[in-house]
CSV table of C-alpha atoms and ligand atoms in Angstrom, one decimal:
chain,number,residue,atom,x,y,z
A,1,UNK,CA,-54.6,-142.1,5.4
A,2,UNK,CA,-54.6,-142.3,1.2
A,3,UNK,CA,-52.5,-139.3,0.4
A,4,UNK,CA,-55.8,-138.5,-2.3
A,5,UNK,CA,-57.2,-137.9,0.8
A,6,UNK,CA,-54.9,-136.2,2.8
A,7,UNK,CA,-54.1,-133.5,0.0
A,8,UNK,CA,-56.9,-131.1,0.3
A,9,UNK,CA,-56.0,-131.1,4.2
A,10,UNK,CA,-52.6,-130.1,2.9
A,11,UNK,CA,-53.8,-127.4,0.4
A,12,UNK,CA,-56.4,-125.9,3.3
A,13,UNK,CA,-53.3,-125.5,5.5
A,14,UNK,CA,-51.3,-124.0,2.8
A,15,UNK,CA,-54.0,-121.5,2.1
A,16,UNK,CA,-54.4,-120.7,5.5
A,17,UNK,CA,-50.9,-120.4,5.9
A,18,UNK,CA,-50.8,-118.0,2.9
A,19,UNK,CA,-53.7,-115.8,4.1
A,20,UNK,CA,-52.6,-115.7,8.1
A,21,UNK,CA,-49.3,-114.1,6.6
A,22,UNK,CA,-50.7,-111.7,4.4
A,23,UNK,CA,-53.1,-110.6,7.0
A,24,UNK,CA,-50.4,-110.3,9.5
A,25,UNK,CA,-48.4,-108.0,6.6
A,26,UNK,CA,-51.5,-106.3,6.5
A,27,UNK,CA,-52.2,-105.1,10.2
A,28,UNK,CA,-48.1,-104.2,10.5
A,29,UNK,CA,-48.5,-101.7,7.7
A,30,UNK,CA,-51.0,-100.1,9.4
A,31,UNK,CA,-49.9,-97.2,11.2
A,32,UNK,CA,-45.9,-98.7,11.0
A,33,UNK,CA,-44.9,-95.4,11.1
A,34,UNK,CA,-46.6,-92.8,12.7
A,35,UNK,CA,-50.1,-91.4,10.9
A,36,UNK,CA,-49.1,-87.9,9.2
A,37,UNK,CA,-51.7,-86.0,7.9
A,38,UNK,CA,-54.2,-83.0,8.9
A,39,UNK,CA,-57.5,-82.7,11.2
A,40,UNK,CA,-60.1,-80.5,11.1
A,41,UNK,CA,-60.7,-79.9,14.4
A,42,UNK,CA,-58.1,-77.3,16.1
A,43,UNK,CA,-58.7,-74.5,13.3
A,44,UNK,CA,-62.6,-75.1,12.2
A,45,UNK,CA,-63.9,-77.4,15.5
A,46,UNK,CA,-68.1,-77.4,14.5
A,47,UNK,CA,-67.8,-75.5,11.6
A,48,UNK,CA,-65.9,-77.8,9.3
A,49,UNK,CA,-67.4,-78.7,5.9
A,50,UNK,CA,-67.1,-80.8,3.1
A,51,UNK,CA,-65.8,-78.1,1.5
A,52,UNK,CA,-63.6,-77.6,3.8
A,53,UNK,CA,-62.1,-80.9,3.8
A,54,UNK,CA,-62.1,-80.4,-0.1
A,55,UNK,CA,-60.1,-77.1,0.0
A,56,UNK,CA,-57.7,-78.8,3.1
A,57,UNK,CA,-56.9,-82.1,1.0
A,58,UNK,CA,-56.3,-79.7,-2.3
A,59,UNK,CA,-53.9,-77.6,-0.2
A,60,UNK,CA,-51.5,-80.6,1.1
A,61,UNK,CA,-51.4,-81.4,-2.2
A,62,UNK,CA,-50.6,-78.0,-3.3
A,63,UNK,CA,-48.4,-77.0,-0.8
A,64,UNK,CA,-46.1,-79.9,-0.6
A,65,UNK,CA,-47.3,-81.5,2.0
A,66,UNK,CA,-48.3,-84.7,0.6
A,67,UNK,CA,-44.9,-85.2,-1.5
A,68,UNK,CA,-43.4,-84.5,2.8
A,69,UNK,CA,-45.3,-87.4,4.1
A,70,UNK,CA,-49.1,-86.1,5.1
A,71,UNK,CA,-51.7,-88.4,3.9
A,72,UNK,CA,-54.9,-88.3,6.2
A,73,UNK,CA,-57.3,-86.2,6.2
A,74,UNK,CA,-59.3,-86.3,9.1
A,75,UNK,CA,-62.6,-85.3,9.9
A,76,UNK,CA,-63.5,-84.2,13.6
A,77,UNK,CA,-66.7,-84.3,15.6
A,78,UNK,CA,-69.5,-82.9,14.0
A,79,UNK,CA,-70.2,-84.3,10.8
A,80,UNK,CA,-73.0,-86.7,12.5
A,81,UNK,CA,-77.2,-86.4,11.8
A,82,UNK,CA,-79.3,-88.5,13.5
A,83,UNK,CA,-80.1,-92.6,13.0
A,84,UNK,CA,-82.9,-93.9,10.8
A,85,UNK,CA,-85.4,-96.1,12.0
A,86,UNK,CA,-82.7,-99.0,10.7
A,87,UNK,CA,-80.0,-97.5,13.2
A,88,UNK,CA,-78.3,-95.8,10.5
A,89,UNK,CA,-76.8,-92.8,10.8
A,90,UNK,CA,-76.7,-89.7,8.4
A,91,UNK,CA,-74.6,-87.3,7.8
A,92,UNK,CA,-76.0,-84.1,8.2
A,93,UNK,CA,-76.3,-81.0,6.4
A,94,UNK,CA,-73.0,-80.1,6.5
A,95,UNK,CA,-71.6,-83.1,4.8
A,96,UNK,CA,-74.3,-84.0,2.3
A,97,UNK,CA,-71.8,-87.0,0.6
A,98,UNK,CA,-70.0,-89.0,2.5
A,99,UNK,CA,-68.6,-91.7,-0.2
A,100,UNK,CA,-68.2,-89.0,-3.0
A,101,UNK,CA,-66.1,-86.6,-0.6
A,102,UNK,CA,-63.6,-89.9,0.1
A,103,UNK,CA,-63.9,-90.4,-3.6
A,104,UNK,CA,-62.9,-87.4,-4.2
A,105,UNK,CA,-60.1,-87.8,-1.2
A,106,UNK,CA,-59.0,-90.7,-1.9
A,107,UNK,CA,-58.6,-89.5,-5.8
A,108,UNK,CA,-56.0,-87.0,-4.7
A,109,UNK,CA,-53.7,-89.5,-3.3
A,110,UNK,CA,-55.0,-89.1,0.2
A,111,UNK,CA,-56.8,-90.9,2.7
A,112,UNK,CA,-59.8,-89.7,4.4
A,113,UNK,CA,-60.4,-90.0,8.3
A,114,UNK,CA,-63.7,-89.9,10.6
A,115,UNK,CA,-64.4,-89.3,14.6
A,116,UNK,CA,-67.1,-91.0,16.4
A,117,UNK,CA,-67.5,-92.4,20.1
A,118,UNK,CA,-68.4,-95.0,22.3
A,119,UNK,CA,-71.5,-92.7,24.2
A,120,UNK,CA,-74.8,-92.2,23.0
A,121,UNK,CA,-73.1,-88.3,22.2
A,122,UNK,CA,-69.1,-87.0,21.1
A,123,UNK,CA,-67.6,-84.5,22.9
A,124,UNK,CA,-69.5,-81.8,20.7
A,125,UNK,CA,-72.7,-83.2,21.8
A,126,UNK,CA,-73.5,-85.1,18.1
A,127,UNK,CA,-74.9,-88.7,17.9
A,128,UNK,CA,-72.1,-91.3,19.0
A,129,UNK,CA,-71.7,-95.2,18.2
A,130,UNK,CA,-73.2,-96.9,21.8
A,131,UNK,CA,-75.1,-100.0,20.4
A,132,UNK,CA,-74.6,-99.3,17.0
A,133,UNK,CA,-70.8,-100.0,16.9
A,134,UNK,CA,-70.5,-102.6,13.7
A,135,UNK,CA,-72.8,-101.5,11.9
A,136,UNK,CA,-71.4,-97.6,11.8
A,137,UNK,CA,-67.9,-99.4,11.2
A,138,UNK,CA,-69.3,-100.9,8.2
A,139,UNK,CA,-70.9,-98.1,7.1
A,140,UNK,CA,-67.0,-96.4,7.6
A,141,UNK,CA,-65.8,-98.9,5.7
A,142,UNK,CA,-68.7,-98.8,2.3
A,143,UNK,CA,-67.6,-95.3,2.4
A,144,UNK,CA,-63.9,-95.2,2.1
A,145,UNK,CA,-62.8,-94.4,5.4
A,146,UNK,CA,-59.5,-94.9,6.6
A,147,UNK,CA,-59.3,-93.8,10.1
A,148,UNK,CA,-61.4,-93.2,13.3
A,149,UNK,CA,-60.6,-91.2,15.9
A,150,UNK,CA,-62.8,-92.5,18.9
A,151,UNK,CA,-63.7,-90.3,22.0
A,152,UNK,CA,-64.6,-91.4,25.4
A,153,UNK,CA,-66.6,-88.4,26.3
A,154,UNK,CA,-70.3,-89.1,26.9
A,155,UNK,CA,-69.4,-92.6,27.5
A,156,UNK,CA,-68.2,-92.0,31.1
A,157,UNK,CA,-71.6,-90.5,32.0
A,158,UNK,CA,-74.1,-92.8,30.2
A,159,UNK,CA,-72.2,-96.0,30.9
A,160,UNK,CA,-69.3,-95.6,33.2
A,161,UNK,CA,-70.6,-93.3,36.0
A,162,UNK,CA,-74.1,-95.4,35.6
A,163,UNK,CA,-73.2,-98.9,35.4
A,164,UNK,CA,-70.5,-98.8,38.3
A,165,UNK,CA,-71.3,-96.1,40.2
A,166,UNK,CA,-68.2,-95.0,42.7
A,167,UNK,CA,-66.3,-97.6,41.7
A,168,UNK,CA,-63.3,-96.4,39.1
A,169,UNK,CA,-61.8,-100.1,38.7
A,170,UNK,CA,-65.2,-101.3,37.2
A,171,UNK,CA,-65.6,-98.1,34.9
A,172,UNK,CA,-62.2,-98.3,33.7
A,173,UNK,CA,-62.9,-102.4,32.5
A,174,UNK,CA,-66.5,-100.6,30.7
A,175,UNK,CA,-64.2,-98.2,28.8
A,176,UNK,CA,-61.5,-100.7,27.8
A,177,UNK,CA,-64.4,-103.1,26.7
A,178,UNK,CA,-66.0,-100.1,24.7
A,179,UNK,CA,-63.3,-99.8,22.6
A,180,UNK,CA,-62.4,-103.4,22.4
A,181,UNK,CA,-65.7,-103.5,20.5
A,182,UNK,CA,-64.9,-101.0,18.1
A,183,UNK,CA,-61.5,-102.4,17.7
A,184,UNK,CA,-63.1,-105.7,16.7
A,185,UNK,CA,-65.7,-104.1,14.6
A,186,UNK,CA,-63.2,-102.1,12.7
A,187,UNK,CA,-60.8,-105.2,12.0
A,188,UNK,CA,-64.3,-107.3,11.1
A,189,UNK,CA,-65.0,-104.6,8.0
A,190,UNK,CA,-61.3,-106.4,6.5
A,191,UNK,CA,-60.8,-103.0,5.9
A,192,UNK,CA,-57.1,-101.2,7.1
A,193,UNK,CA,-58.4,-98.4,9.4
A,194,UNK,CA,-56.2,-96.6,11.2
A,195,UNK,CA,-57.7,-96.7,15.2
A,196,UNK,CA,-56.9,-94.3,17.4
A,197,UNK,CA,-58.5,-94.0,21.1
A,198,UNK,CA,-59.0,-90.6,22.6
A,199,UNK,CA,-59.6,-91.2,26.6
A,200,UNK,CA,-57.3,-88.7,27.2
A,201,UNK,CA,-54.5,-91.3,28.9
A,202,UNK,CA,-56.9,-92.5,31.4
A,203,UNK,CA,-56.5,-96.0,33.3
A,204,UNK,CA,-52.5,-96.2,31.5
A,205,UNK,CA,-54.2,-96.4,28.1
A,206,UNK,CA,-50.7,-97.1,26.5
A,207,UNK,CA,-50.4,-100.4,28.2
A,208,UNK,CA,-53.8,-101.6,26.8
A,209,UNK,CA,-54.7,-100.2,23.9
A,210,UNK,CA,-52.4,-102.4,21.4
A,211,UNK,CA,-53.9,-105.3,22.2
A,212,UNK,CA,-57.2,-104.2,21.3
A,213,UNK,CA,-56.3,-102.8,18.0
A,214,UNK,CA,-55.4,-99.3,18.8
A,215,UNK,CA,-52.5,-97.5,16.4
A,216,UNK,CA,-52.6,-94.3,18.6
A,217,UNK,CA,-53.8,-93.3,22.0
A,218,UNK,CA,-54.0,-89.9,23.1
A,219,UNK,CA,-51.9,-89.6,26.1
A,220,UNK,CA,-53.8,-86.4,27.9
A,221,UNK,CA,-56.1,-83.9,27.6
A,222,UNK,CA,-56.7,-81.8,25.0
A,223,UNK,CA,-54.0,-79.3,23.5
A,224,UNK,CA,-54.4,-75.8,22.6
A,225,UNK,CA,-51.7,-73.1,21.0
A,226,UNK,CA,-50.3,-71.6,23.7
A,227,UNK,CA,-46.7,-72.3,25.1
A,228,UNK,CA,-48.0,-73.6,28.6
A,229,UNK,CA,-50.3,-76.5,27.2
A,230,UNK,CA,-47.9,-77.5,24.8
A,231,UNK,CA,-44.8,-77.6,27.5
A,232,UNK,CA,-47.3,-79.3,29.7
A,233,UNK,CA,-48.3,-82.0,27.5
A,234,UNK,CA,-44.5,-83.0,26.8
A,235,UNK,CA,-43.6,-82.9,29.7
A,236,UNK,CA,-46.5,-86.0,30.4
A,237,UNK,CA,-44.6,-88.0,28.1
A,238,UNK,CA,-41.6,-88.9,29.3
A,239,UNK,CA,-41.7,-92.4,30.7
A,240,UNK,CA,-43.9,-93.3,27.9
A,241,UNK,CA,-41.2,-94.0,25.5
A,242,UNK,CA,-41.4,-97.7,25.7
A,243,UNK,CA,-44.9,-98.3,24.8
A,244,UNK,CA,-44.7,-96.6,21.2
A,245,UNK,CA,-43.4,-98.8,18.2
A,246,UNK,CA,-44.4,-99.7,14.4
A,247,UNK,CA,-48.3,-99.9,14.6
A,248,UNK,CA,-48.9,-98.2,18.1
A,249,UNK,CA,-48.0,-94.8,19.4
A,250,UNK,CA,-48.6,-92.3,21.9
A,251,UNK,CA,-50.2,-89.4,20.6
A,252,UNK,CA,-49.4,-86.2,22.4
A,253,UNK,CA,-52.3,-84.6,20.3
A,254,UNK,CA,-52.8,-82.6,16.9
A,255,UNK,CA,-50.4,-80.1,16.0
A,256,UNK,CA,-51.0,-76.2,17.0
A,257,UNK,CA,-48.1,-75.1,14.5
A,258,UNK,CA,-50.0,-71.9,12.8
A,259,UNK,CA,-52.3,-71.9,15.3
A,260,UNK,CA,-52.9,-69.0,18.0
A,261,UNK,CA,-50.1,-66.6,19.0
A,262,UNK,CA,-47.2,-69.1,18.8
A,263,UNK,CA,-43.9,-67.5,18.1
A,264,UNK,CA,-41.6,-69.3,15.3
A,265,UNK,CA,-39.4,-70.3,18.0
A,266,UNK,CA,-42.8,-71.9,19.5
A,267,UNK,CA,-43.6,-73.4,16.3
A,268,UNK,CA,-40.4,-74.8,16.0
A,269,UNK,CA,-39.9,-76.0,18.8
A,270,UNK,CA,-43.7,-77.9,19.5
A,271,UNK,CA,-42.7,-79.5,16.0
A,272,UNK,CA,-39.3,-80.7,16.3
A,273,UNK,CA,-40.5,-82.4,19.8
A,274,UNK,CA,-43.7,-83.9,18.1
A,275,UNK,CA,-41.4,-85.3,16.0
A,276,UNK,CA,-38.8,-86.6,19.1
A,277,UNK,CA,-41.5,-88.3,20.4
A,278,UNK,CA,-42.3,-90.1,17.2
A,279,UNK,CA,-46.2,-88.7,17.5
A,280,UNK,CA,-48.2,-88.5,15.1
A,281,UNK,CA,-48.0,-85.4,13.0
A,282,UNK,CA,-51.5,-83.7,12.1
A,283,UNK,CA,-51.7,-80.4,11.6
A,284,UNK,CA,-54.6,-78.4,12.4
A,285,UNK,CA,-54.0,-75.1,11.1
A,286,UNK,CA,-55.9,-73.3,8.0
A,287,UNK,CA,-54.2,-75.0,5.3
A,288,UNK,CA,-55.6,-72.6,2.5
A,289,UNK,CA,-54.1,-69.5,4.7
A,290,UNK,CA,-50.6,-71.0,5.8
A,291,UNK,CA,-48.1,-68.4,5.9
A,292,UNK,CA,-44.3,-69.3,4.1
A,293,UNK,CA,-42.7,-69.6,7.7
A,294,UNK,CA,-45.6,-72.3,8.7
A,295,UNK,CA,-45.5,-74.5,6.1
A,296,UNK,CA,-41.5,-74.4,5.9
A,297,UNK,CA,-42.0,-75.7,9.8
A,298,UNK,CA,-44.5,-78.4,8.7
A,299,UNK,CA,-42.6,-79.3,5.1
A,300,UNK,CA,-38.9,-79.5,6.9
A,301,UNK,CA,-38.1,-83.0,5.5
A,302,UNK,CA,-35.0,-83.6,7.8
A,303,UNK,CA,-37.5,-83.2,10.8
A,304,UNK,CA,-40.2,-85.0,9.2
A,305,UNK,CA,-37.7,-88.0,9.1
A,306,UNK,CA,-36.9,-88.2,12.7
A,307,UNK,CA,-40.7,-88.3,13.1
A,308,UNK,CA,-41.1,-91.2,10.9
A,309,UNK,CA,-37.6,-93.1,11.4
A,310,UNK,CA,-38.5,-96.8,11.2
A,311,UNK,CA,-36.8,-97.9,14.1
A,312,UNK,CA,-40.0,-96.4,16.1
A,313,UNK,CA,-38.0,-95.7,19.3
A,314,UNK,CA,-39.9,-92.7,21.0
A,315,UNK,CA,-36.9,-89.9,22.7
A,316,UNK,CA,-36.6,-89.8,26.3
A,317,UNK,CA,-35.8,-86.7,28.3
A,318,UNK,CA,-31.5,-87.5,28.8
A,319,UNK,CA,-31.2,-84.4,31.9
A,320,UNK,CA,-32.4,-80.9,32.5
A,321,UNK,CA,-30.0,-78.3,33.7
A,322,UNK,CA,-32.0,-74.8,35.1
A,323,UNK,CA,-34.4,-74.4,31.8
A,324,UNK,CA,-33.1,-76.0,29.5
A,325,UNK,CA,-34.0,-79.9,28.9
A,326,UNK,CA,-32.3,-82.3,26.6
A,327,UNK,CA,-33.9,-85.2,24.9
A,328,UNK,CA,-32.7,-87.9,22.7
A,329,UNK,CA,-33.9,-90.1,20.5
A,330,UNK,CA,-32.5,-93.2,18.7
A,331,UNK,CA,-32.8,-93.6,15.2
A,332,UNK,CA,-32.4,-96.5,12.6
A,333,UNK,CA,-28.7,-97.8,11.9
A,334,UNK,CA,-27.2,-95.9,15.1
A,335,UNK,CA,-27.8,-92.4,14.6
A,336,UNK,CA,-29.0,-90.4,17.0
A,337,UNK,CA,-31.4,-86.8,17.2
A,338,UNK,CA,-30.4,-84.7,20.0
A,339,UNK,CA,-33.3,-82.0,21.1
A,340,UNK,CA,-31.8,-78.7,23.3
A,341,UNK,CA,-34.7,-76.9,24.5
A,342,UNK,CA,-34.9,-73.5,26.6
A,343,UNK,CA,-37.9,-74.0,28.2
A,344,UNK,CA,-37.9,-71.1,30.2
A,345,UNK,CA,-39.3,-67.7,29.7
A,346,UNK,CA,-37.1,-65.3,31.3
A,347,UNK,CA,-33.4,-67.0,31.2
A,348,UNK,CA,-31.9,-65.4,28.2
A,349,UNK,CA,-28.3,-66.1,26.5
A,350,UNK,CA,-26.4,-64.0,29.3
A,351,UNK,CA,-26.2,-67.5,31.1
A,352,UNK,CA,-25.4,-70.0,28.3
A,353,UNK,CA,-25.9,-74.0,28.8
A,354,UNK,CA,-23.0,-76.2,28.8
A,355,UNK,CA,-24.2,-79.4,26.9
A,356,UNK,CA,-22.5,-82.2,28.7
A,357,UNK,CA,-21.8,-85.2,26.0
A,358,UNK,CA,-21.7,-87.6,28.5
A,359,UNK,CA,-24.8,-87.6,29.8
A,360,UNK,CA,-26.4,-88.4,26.5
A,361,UNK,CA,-24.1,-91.7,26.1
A,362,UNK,CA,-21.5,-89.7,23.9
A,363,UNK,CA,-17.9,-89.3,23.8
A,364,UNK,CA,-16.0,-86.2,22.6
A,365,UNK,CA,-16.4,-84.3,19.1
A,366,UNK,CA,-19.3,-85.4,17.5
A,367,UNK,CA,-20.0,-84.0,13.5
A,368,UNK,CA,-24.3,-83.4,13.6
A,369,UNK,CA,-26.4,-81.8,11.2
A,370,UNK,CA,-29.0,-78.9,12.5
A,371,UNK,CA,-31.8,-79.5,11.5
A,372,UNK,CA,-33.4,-76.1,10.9
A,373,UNK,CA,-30.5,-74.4,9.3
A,374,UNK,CA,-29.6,-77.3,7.7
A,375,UNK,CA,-25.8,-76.5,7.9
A,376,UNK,CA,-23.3,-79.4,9.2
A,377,UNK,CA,-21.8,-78.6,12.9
A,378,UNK,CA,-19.5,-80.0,15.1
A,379,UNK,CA,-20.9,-80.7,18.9
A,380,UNK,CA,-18.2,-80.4,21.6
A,381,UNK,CA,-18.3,-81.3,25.2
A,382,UNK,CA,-19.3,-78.5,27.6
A,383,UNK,CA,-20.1,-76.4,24.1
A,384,UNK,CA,-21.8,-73.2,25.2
A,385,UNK,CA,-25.2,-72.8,23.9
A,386,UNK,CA,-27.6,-69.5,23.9
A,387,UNK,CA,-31.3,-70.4,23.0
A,388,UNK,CA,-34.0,-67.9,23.2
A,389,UNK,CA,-37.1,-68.3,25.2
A,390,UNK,CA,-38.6,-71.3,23.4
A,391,UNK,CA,-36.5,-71.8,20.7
A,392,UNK,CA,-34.7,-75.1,20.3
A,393,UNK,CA,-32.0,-77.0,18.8
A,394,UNK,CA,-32.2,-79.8,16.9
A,395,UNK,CA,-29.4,-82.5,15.6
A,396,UNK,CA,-29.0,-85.5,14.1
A,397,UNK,CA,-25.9,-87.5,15.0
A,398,UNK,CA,-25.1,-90.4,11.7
A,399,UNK,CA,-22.5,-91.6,13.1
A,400,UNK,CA,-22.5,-91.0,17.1
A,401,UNK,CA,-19.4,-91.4,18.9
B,501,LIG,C1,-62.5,-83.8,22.4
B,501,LIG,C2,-61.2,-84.3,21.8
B,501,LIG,C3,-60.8,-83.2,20.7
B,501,LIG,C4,-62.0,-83.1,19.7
B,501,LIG,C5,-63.3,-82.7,20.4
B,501,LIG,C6,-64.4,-82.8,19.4
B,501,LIG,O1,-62.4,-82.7,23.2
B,501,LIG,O2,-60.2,-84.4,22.7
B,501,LIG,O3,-59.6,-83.6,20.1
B,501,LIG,O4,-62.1,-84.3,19.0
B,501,LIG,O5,-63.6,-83.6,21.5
B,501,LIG,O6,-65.7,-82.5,20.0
């Protein structure tokens, strides 16, 4: 071959050289820490509004919030209308401007996030995606968006339960092919948009969903602020650590902090382990309204940097001893956080907890920082510690021993 007419060959490979690299660069940023941010959904459920999600993205700003990390602003089921005669679907009365609202989102420094599903309805009964899947991600991606949360719900009954009746093995390919469609539609709109799937962990969602695209999977079923749902849903995760990393995570759920009756200690404590298990950190409580104590818990940078440590590596629960559970999680350049959580309600500091170095892989005197009073400490072998009911200790290790 004439090298005159070998050299376009040469510059087509370069180019697509050049663009396979810089869309690879692309999908890694994506999600390469876990998504921070805020959704509308455990304060305002059905009753958000644009205004809402005005006054929300004001207040991170306001607050601090955005200089700590929290960048989406995501919002939940109910925002949908019905679908023109073209398939399109409005927004409805709630949400009369879709593109200026992420205007005026985006012009704030922030990102803005939506929720559909893969059913003819979401959860909240409101029109889903089922048939109309590229064209609403297109229509995500005229307006700004930078997220979707996708929920099974009606899916199972319209498609799964329908299609393959009595047979699980069958429904479970349907739903892992529903949202490798959306995947696919999403990455078609060359837009970044975060993807996270919310199936509620079924059919080991963690060992499937990167593959199709997904940045986050919800692990279970949905949380609520009380101390049992949140103790229950960490406890699911351990054994999961392995399947988060840069640009895919298990998502234990949005954050309660603020929410309900928690106690501080509660607060604390569901934070500090969000942030063990390298979830991603959304709050859901009335941003406008946040008490001092709340938004201290939300804005504690030191905790907010385990969450988001680039190593990735999700903590793993080292031993429980009676009530009190330790976890531990690795962090960039060797350091280590250390989580010491009374789990219990009724054992109280008349029987402290002897922390036992060696079962977290350490090896006498270690110098830690605590991370909620911020003062430097020294952790000893067989140290005696007295938690309340709830309350935890956290610690990062720089240079563990
Ligand atoms: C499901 C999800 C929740 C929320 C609601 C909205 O229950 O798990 O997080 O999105 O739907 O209808």
């Amino acid at each position: 071959m004439r090298l005159s007419a070998s050299l376009p060959l040469v510059a087509i490979a370069f180019y697509a050289l050049a663009f396979l690299t810089q869309s690879q660069s692309a999908a890694q940023t994506v999600a390469a820490t876990p998504p921070m941010g805020w959704n509308s959904w455990n304060y305002f459920a059905a009753k958000v509004t644009d205004k809402d999600i005005r006054d929300s993205a004001d207040q991170i700003v306001a607050s601090g919030m955005k200089d700590a990390g929290y960048i989406y602003v995501n919002i939940d089921d109910t925002w949908e209308d019905k679908r023109d005669a073209n398939g399109l679907l409005h927004t409805n009365s709630k949400f009369p401007d879709m593109k200026a609202l992420a205007d005026y989102v985006h012009s704030k420094g922030l990102k803005l996030g939506i929720y559909s599903g893969p059913g003819t309805r979401t959860c909240a009964n409101y029109e889903g995606s089922l048939g109309h899947e590229e064209q609403d991600a297109k229509m995500y991606a005229d307006w700004g968006i930078d997220y979707l949360k996708y929920d099974l719900c009606s899916f199972h009954r319209d498609v799964m339960e329908k299609q393959a009746p009595n047979d699980k093995a069958a429904q479970m390919r349907l739903m892992v092919a529903a949202y490798e469609k959306m995947g696919k539609a999403l990455k078609a709109t060359g837009r970044p948009i975060v993807y996270s799937l919310c199936q509620y962990g079924w059919d080991n969602v963690w060992e499937w969903a990167p593959a199709l695209g997904g940045n986050l999977w919800r692990t279970t079923g949905d949380i609520e602020p009380r101390w049992m749902s949140i103790y229950d849903i960490l406890s699911q995760q351990a054994g999961l650590a392995s399947y988060a990393g840069p640009g895919h995570w298990n998502d234990p759920d949005m954050l309660e902090v603020g929410n309900g009756k928690l106690t501080l200690a509660e607060n604390r404590t569901h934070f500090s382990m969000w942030a063990m298990l390298a979830a991603p950190l959304l709050a859901g409580n009335d941003l406008p309204n946040m008490k001092p104590e709340i938004k201290a818990i939300l804005t504690n940078r030191d905790v907010v940097a385990i969450d988001q440590d680039p190593l990735g590596q999700q903590a793993h629960r080292a031993y429980s001893k009676g009530e009190v559970e330790v976890w531990v999680r690795d962090l960039k350049g060797g350091a280590k956080a250390i989580a010491v959580m009374n789990v219990g309600s009724d054992v109280y500091s008349t029987h402290p907890f002897r922390l036992d170095l060696a079962k977290l892989g350490l090896h006498g005197t270690q110098k830690a920082k605590d991370l909620w009073t911020g003062k430097e400490m020294e952790l000893t072998n067989d140290m005696a510690l007295e938690l309340a009911s709830h309350d935890i200790l956290l610690v990062r290790i720089a240079s563990p021993k």
